[in-house]
Short mmCIF file of C-alpha atoms in Angstrom, two decimals:
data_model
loop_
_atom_site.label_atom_id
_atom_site.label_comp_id
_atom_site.label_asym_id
_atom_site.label_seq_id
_atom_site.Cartn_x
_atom_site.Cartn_y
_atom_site.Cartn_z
CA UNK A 1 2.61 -6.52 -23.96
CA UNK A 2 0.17 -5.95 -26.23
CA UNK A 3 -3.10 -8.42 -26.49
CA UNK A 4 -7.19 -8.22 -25.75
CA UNK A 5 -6.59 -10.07 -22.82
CA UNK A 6 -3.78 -8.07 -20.69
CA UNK A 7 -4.23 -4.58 -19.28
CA UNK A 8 -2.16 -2.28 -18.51
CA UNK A 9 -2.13 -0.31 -14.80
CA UNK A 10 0.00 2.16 -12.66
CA UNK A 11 0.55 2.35 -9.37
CA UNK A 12 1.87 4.97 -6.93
CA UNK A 13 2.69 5.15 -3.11
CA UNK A 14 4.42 7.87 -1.11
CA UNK A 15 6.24 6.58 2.48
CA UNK A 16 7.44 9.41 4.76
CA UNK A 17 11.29 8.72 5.96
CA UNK A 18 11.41 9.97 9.54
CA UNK A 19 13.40 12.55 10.43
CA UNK A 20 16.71 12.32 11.39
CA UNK A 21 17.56 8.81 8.69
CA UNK A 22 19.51 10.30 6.17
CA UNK A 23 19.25 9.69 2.73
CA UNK A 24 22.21 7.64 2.44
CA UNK A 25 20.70 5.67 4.77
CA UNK A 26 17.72 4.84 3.37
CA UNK A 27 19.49 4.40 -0.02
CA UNK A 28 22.16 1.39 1.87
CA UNK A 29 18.55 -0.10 2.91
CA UNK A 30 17.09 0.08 -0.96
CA UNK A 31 20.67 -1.31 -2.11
CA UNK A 32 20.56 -4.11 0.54
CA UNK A 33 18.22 -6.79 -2.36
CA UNK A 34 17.86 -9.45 -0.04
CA UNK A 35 16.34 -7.62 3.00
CA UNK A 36 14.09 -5.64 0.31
CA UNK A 37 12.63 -9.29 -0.75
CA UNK A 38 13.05 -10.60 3.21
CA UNK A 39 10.66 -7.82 4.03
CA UNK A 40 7.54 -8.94 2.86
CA UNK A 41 5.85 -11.36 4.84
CA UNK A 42 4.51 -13.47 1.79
CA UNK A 43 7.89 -14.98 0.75
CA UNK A 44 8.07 -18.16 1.45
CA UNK A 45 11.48 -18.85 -0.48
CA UNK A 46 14.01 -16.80 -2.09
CA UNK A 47 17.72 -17.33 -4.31
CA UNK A 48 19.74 -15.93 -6.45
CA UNK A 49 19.74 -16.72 -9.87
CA UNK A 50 23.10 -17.32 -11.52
CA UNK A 51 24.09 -14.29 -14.16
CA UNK A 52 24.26 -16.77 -16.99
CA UNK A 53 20.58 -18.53 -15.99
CA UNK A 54 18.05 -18.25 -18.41
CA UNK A 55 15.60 -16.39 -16.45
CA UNK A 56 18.68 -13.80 -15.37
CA UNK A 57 16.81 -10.18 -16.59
CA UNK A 58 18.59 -7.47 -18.07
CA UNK A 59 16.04 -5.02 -17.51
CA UNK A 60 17.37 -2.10 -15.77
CA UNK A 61 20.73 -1.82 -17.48
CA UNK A 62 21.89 0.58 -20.39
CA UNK A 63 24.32 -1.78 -21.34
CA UNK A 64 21.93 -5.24 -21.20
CA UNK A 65 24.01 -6.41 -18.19
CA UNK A 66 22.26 -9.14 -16.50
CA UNK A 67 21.45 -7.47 -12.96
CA UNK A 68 20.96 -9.20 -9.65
CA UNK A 69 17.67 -11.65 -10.29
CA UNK A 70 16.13 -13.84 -7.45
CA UNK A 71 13.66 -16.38 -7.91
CA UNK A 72 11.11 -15.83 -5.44
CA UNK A 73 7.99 -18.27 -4.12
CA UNK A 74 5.52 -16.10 -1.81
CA UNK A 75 2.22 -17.44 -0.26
CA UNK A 76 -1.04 -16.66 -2.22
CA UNK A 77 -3.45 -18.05 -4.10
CA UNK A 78 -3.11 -16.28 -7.56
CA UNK A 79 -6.34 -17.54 -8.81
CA UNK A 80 -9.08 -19.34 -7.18
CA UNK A 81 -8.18 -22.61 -5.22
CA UNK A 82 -10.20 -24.46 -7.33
CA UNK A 83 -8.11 -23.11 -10.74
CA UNK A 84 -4.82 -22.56 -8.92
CA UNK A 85 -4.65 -25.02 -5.64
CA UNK A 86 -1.23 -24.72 -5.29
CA UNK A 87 -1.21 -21.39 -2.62
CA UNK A 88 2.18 -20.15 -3.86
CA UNK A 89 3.19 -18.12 -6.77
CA UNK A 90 6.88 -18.26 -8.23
CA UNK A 91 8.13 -15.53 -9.84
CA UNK A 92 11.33 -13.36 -10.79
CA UNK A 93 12.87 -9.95 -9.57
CA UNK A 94 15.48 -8.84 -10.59
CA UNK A 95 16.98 -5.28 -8.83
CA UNK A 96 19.38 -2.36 -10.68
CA UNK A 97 20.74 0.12 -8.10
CA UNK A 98 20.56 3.67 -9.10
CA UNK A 99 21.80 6.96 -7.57
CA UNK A 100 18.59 7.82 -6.30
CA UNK A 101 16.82 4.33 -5.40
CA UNK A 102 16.86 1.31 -7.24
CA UNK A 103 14.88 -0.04 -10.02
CA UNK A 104 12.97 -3.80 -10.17
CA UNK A 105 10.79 -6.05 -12.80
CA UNK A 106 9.15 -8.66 -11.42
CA UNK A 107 8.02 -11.44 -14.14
CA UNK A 108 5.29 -13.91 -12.92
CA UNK A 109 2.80 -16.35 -14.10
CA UNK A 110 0.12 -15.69 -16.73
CA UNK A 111 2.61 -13.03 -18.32
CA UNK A 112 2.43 -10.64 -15.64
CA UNK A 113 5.27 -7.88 -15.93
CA UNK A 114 5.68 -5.49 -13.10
CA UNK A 115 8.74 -2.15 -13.82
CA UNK A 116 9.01 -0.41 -10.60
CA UNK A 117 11.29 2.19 -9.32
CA UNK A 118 11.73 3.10 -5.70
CA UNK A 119 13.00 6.66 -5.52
CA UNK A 120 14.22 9.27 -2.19
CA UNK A 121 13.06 12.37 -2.95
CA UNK A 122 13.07 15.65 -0.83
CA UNK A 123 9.94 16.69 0.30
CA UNK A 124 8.66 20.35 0.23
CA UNK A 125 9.65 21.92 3.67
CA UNK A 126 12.09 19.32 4.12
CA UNK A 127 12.23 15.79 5.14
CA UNK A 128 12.68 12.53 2.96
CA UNK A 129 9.74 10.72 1.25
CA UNK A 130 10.39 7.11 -0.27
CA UNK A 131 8.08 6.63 -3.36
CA UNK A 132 7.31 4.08 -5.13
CA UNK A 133 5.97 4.09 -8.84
CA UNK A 134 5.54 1.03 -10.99
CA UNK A 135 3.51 -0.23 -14.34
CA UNK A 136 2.16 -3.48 -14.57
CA UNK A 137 1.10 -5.47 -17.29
CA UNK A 138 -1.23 -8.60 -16.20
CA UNK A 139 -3.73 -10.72 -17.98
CA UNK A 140 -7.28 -8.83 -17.47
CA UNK A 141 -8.74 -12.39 -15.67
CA UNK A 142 -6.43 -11.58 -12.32
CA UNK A 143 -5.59 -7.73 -12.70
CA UNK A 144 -8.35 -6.73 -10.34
CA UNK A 145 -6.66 -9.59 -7.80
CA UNK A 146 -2.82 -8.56 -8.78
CA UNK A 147 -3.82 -4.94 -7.80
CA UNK A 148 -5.25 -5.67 -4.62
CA UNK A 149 -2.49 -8.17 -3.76
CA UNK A 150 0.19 -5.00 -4.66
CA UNK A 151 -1.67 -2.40 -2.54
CA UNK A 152 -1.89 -4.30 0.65
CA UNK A 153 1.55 -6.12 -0.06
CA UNK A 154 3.01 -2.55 -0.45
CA UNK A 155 1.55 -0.92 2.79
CA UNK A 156 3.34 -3.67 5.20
CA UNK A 157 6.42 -3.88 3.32
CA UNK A 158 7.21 0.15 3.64
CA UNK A 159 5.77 0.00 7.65
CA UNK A 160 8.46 -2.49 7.72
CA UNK A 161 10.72 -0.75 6.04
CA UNK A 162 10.75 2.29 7.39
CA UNK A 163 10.67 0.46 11.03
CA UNK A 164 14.22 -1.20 10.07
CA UNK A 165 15.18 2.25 9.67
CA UNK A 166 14.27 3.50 12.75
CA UNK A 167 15.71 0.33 14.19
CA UNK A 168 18.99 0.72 12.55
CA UNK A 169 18.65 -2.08 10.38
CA UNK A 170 18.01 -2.36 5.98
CA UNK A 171 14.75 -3.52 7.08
CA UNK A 172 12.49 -6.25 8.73
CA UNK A 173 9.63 -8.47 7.68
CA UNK A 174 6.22 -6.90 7.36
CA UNK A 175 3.25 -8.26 8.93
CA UNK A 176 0.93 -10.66 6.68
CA UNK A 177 -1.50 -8.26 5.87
#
């Protein structure tokens, strides 16, 4: 996306695995699409979009395979109330599995793009770390509110995640935060 009004950002977060989950573990729980968008505690609604639907991405894929896409309605306010009253946001995922993690674009409103990949790495001196690395393209009138929304959205959503872990389960739903 290339315009005056969008920006571009990155964003990066590092999650400790605890020890004793194993990394195919944690990979079944990055695999499992529907618990990763159950997780956070701002979706309101969630489906799966048929392969052949026109908002199926093929992001992801070598081959330009449509890949698992969800539309997905959280809670928020994406603009001011008074510009935006509806206090929901709509939006796509889509999700391509890959040896190491797995790989999502979310496409929302106002041309936002977000490309993130979710990868378990080894950590020096042992132990797993779960990170998270992603590049966002957003207008420039809600970037300051989209990265916000991401950082405190991403803190609750790996707590819970790594709890469903510990728990024995792909993972739980984070706290609002």
């Amino acid at each position: 996306m290339s315009s005056w009004t969008t920006t571009t950002f990155t964003a990066h977060e590092e999650t400790p695995i605890p020890p004793g989950i194993s990394r195919e573990r944690v990979l079944a729980a990055l695999h499992d699409h529907v618990s990763m968008i159950e997780r956070n505690s701002r979706v309101i609604t969630h489906r799966l979009l048929p392969a052949d639907h026109k908002s199926a991405h093929r992001d992801g894929d070598d081959a330009g395979a449509a890949v698992p896409t969800y539309e997905i309605t959280d809670k928020m306010t994406f603009l001011p109330e008074a510009i935006w009253p509806a206090g929901s946001v709509t939006y796509t995922m889509s999700f391509a599995d890959t040896a190491d993690g797995v790989k999502h674009v979310l496409r929302a409103a106002m041309g936002m793009v977000s490309r993130a990949t979710h990868t378990v790495v080894e950590r020096e001196g042992g132990g797993l770390v779960l990170t998270e690395d992603a590049v966002v393209e957003v207008n420039k009138l809600v970037a300051g509110h989209v990265k916000r929304n991401m950082h405190e959205t991403a803190a609750g959503n790996f707590r819970a995640f790594v709890e469903g872990l510990e728990n024995g389960q792909a993972g739980g739903k984070a706290e609002a935060a």
